[in-house]
Tab-separated table of C-alpha atoms in Angstrom:
chain	number	residue	atom	x	y	z
A	221	UNK	CA	277.224	-148.767	-155.960
A	222	UNK	CA	278.499	-145.385	-155.165
A	223	UNK	CA	276.412	-142.580	-153.492
A	224	UNK	CA	275.727	-139.143	-154.894
A	225	UNK	CA	278.816	-137.152	-155.664
A	226	UNK	CA	279.406	-134.221	-153.349
A	227	UNK	CA	280.040	-130.827	-154.903
A	228	UNK	CA	283.328	-129.266	-154.067
A	229	UNK	CA	283.209	-125.870	-152.370
A	230	UNK	CA	284.834	-123.989	-155.168
A	231	UNK	CA	285.014	-120.208	-154.815
A	232	UNK	CA	283.299	-118.278	-157.575
A	233	UNK	CA	285.616	-116.081	-159.597
A	234	UNK	CA	283.046	-113.239	-159.244
A	235	UNK	CA	282.707	-113.404	-155.480
A	236	UNK	CA	285.304	-110.706	-154.903
A	237	UNK	CA	283.475	-108.236	-157.148
A	238	UNK	CA	280.226	-108.236	-155.216
A	239	UNK	CA	279.862	-105.904	-152.212
A	240	UNK	CA	278.166	-106.788	-149.041
A	241	UNK	CA	274.649	-105.268	-149.074
A	242	UNK	CA	275.250	-104.050	-145.526
A	243	UNK	CA	278.329	-102.132	-146.700
A	244	UNK	CA	276.287	-100.345	-149.357
A	245	UNK	CA	273.645	-99.362	-146.811
A	246	UNK	CA	276.242	-97.990	-144.393
A	247	UNK	CA	277.867	-95.953	-147.171
A	248	UNK	CA	274.560	-94.404	-148.171
A	249	UNK	CA	273.819	-93.496	-144.554
A	250	UNK	CA	277.208	-91.766	-144.178
A	251	UNK	CA	276.644	-89.760	-147.369
A	252	UNK	CA	273.201	-88.700	-146.150
A	253	UNK	CA	274.631	-87.681	-142.786
A	254	UNK	CA	277.334	-85.600	-144.510
A	255	UNK	CA	274.735	-83.847	-146.638
A	256	UNK	CA	272.627	-83.126	-143.561
A	257	UNK	CA	275.636	-81.702	-141.713
A	258	UNK	CA	276.587	-79.527	-144.679
A	259	UNK	CA	273.007	-78.284	-145.013
A	260	UNK	CA	272.751	-77.514	-141.296
A	261	UNK	CA	276.131	-75.734	-141.377
A	262	UNK	CA	274.921	-73.613	-144.285
A	263	UNK	CA	271.727	-72.780	-142.405
A	264	UNK	CA	273.706	-71.836	-139.281
A	265	UNK	CA	276.031	-69.633	-141.337
A	266	UNK	CA	273.018	-67.951	-142.943
A	267	UNK	CA	271.485	-67.352	-139.504
A	268	UNK	CA	274.732	-65.838	-138.219
A	269	UNK	CA	274.870	-63.544	-141.243
A	270	UNK	CA	271.242	-62.507	-140.691
A	271	UNK	CA	271.904	-61.857	-136.994
A	272	UNK	CA	274.960	-59.773	-137.854
A	273	UNK	CA	272.931	-57.744	-140.361
A	274	UNK	CA	270.109	-57.187	-137.865
A	275	UNK	CA	272.627	-56.161	-135.205
A	276	UNK	CA	274.225	-53.695	-137.627
A	277	UNK	CA	270.815	-52.229	-138.465
A	278	UNK	CA	269.978	-51.949	-134.777
A	279	UNK	CA	273.243	-50.152	-133.972
A	280	UNK	CA	272.743	-47.797	-136.906
A	281	UNK	CA	269.205	-47.039	-135.739
A	282	UNK	CA	270.385	-46.363	-132.194
A	283	UNK	CA	273.132	-44.063	-133.491
A	284	UNK	CA	270.671	-42.206	-135.704
A	285	UNK	CA	268.238	-41.717	-132.830
A	286	UNK	CA	271.081	-40.424	-130.648
A	287	UNK	CA	272.192	-38.025	-133.389
A	288	UNK	CA	268.646	-36.735	-133.794
A	289	UNK	CA	268.364	-36.251	-130.026
A	290	UNK	CA	271.657	-34.334	-129.833
A	291	UNK	CA	270.759	-32.243	-132.870
A	292	UNK	CA	267.372	-31.385	-131.361
A	293	UNK	CA	268.967	-30.403	-128.057
A	294	UNK	CA	271.565	-28.277	-129.855
A	295	UNK	CA	268.885	-26.547	-131.954
A	296	UNK	CA	266.848	-25.933	-128.825
A	297	UNK	CA	269.849	-24.388	-127.054
A	298	UNK	CA	270.720	-22.316	-130.121
A	299	UNK	CA	267.148	-21.040	-130.395
A	300	UNK	CA	267.133	-20.097	-126.713
A	301	UNK	CA	270.486	-18.361	-126.961
A	302	UNK	CA	269.412	-16.481	-130.070
A	303	UNK	CA	266.280	-15.217	-128.357
A	304	UNK	CA	268.263	-14.241	-125.257
A	305	UNK	CA	271.061	-12.643	-127.292
A	306	UNK	CA	268.632	-10.069	-128.688
A	307	UNK	CA	267.673	-9.079	-125.154
A	308	UNK	CA	271.315	-9.182	-124.023
A	309	UNK	CA	272.402	-6.851	-126.832
A	310	UNK	CA	269.879	-4.265	-125.662
A	311	UNK	CA	271.039	-4.719	-122.079
A	312	UNK	CA	274.646	-4.076	-123.100
A	313	UNK	CA	273.709	-0.488	-123.876
A	314	UNK	CA	272.845	-0.035	-120.201
A	315	UNK	CA	276.194	-1.530	-119.207
A	316	UNK	CA	277.937	0.851	-121.624
A	317	UNK	CA	276.223	3.831	-120.046
A	318	UNK	CA	277.378	2.720	-116.598
A	319	UNK	CA	280.939	2.442	-117.894
A	320	UNK	CA	280.891	5.828	-119.612
A	321	UNK	CA	279.558	7.541	-116.494
A	322	UNK	CA	282.139	5.966	-114.216
A	323	UNK	CA	285.033	6.501	-116.650
A	324	UNK	CA	284.197	10.195	-116.871
A	325	UNK	CA	284.629	10.522	-113.120
A	326	UNK	CA	288.302	11.177	-112.395
A	327	UNK	CA	289.808	10.234	-109.024
A	328	UNK	CA	290.268	13.915	-108.198
A	329	UNK	CA	286.634	14.724	-108.942
A	330	UNK	CA	285.478	11.740	-106.948
A	331	UNK	CA	287.562	12.701	-103.951
A	332	UNK	CA	286.066	16.206	-104.022
A	333	UNK	CA	282.478	14.898	-103.953
A	334	UNK	CA	280.507	14.994	-100.715
A	335	UNK	CA	279.990	11.734	-98.858
A	336	UNK	CA	276.394	11.266	-100.015
A	337	UNK	CA	277.426	11.739	-103.672
A	338	UNK	CA	280.212	9.178	-103.272
A	339	UNK	CA	277.626	6.748	-101.914
A	340	UNK	CA	275.612	7.182	-105.096
A	341	UNK	CA	278.706	6.460	-107.188
A	342	UNK	CA	279.405	3.351	-105.158
A	343	UNK	CA	275.819	2.239	-105.720
A	344	UNK	CA	276.241	2.656	-109.492
A	345	UNK	CA	279.442	0.601	-109.384
A	346	UNK	CA	277.686	-2.124	-107.407
A	347	UNK	CA	274.844	-2.163	-109.944
A	348	UNK	CA	277.317	-2.425	-112.786
A	349	UNK	CA	279.131	-5.346	-111.138
A	350	UNK	CA	275.866	-7.157	-110.455
A	351	UNK	CA	274.709	-6.652	-114.042
A	352	UNK	CA	277.972	-8.043	-115.410
A	353	UNK	CA	277.726	-10.979	-112.999
A	354	UNK	CA	274.211	-11.787	-114.201
A	355	UNK	CA	275.333	-11.633	-117.808
A	356	UNK	CA	278.254	-13.946	-117.090
A	357	UNK	CA	275.971	-16.461	-115.369
A	358	UNK	CA	274.031	-16.633	-118.632
A	359	UNK	CA	277.143	-17.296	-120.695
A	360	UNK	CA	277.849	-13.683	-121.707
A	361	UNK	CA	281.510	-12.784	-121.239
A	362	UNK	CA	283.501	-9.651	-121.961
A	363	UNK	CA	286.179	-9.899	-124.640
A	364	UNK	CA	289.619	-9.169	-123.243
A	365	UNK	CA	290.968	-7.048	-126.101
A	366	UNK	CA	293.418	-4.436	-124.809
A	367	UNK	CA	297.045	-5.398	-125.413
A	368	UNK	CA	296.042	-8.404	-127.503
A	369	UNK	CA	296.666	-9.056	-131.172
A	370	UNK	CA	293.936	-7.639	-133.394
A	371	UNK	CA	291.441	-10.369	-134.304
A	372	UNK	CA	288.949	-9.465	-137.045
A	373	UNK	CA	286.618	-12.164	-135.725
A	374	UNK	CA	286.317	-10.370	-132.360
A	375	UNK	CA	287.434	-6.788	-132.932
A	376	UNK	CA	286.428	-3.889	-135.139
A	377	UNK	CA	289.157	-1.303	-135.713
A	378	UNK	CA	287.938	2.295	-135.581
A	379	UNK	CA	291.417	3.811	-135.982
A	380	UNK	CA	295.056	2.962	-136.559
A	381	UNK	CA	297.522	5.021	-134.556
A	382	UNK	CA	301.300	5.064	-135.063
A	383	UNK	CA	303.026	3.876	-131.911
A	384	UNK	CA	306.621	3.034	-131.152
A	385	UNK	CA	305.562	1.345	-127.902
A	386	UNK	CA	303.210	-1.222	-129.456
A	387	UNK	CA	303.850	-3.793	-132.135
A	388	UNK	CA	301.866	-3.363	-135.333
A	389	UNK	CA	298.404	-4.912	-135.053
A	390	UNK	CA	298.247	-4.625	-131.248
A	391	UNK	CA	295.040	-3.338	-129.687
A	392	UNK	CA	295.997	-0.108	-127.914
A	393	UNK	CA	292.642	0.946	-126.493
A	394	UNK	CA	289.011	-0.177	-126.372
A	395	UNK	CA	286.321	2.340	-127.267
A	396	UNK	CA	283.467	-0.099	-126.705
A	397	UNK	CA	283.643	-3.452	-124.965
A	398	UNK	CA	282.870	-6.588	-126.942
A	399	UNK	CA	281.061	-9.667	-125.635
A	400	UNK	CA	280.563	-13.318	-126.501
A	401	UNK	CA	277.617	-15.556	-125.633
A	402	UNK	CA	278.103	-19.288	-125.313
A	403	UNK	CA	281.448	-19.000	-127.070
A	404	UNK	CA	279.913	-17.100	-130.007
A	405	UNK	CA	280.336	-13.456	-130.833
A	406	UNK	CA	277.551	-11.288	-129.412
A	407	UNK	CA	279.102	-7.892	-130.104
A	408	UNK	CA	282.542	-7.113	-131.456
A	409	UNK	CA	284.865	-4.829	-129.537
A	410	UNK	CA	285.476	-1.377	-131.022
A	411	UNK	CA	289.221	-0.814	-130.739
A	412	UNK	CA	292.108	1.379	-131.788
A	413	UNK	CA	295.082	-0.496	-133.178
A	414	UNK	CA	298.775	0.243	-133.385
A	415	UNK	CA	300.099	0.924	-136.869
A	416	UNK	CA	303.657	0.425	-135.669
A	417	UNK	CA	306.444	2.920	-135.192
A	418	UNK	CA	306.124	6.093	-137.262
A	419	UNK	CA	308.167	6.096	-140.433
A	420	UNK	CA	310.700	8.837	-141.073
A	421	UNK	CA	308.274	10.652	-143.336
A	422	UNK	CA	305.827	10.834	-140.431
A	423	UNK	CA	303.421	8.155	-141.603
A	424	UNK	CA	302.677	4.962	-139.764
A	425	UNK	CA	303.728	1.443	-140.604
A	426	UNK	CA	301.864	-1.060	-142.751
A	427	UNK	CA	298.070	-0.757	-142.765
A	428	UNK	CA	296.009	-3.202	-140.736
A	429	UNK	CA	294.377	-6.194	-142.389
A	430	UNK	CA	290.819	-6.231	-141.000
A	431	UNK	CA	289.561	-9.110	-143.143
A	432	UNK	CA	288.318	-12.133	-141.224
């Protein structure tokens, strides 16, 4: 009598189509990790963009504050110079009077004066020099006009004189000194200007363009 028949270990035709449950779990974990990495990368990129925007705003704010500070300082300086320029313009009349008095004194007349009178003249000259020095310390400078090309921004022509010795448009003489304050015009110089060599009919050369 024969015993129970043993079953043969026959491979199922569907065994190759079934995945190992462990393989499925590992695959899901890798997908989740990839999603987490992508999400964290997106968050980091968003944070970097936000930081860059905040930095840009900060730099713009700093620049704006600096511009406001510089503008306020410039307006303060301009206001001070404007107030001082009104006083300086009045003071220039005193300087002009010194110049007129000294220019009227010829070397011959000065040499003929007694010693005490010459001392007075020297005192006036010293006062004039000190006044000009004070003005210069406060940014007020005399315009060097004589022999220069006429500049309507700095000069005011009171006459045009024919001259064969000066090129047309050259300042020949200064009737009243001009001054600038802080690089800006305080008072224009009153000048006479060469009209060029006289023409054969006795008239001067081309007229001067005084437009700024």
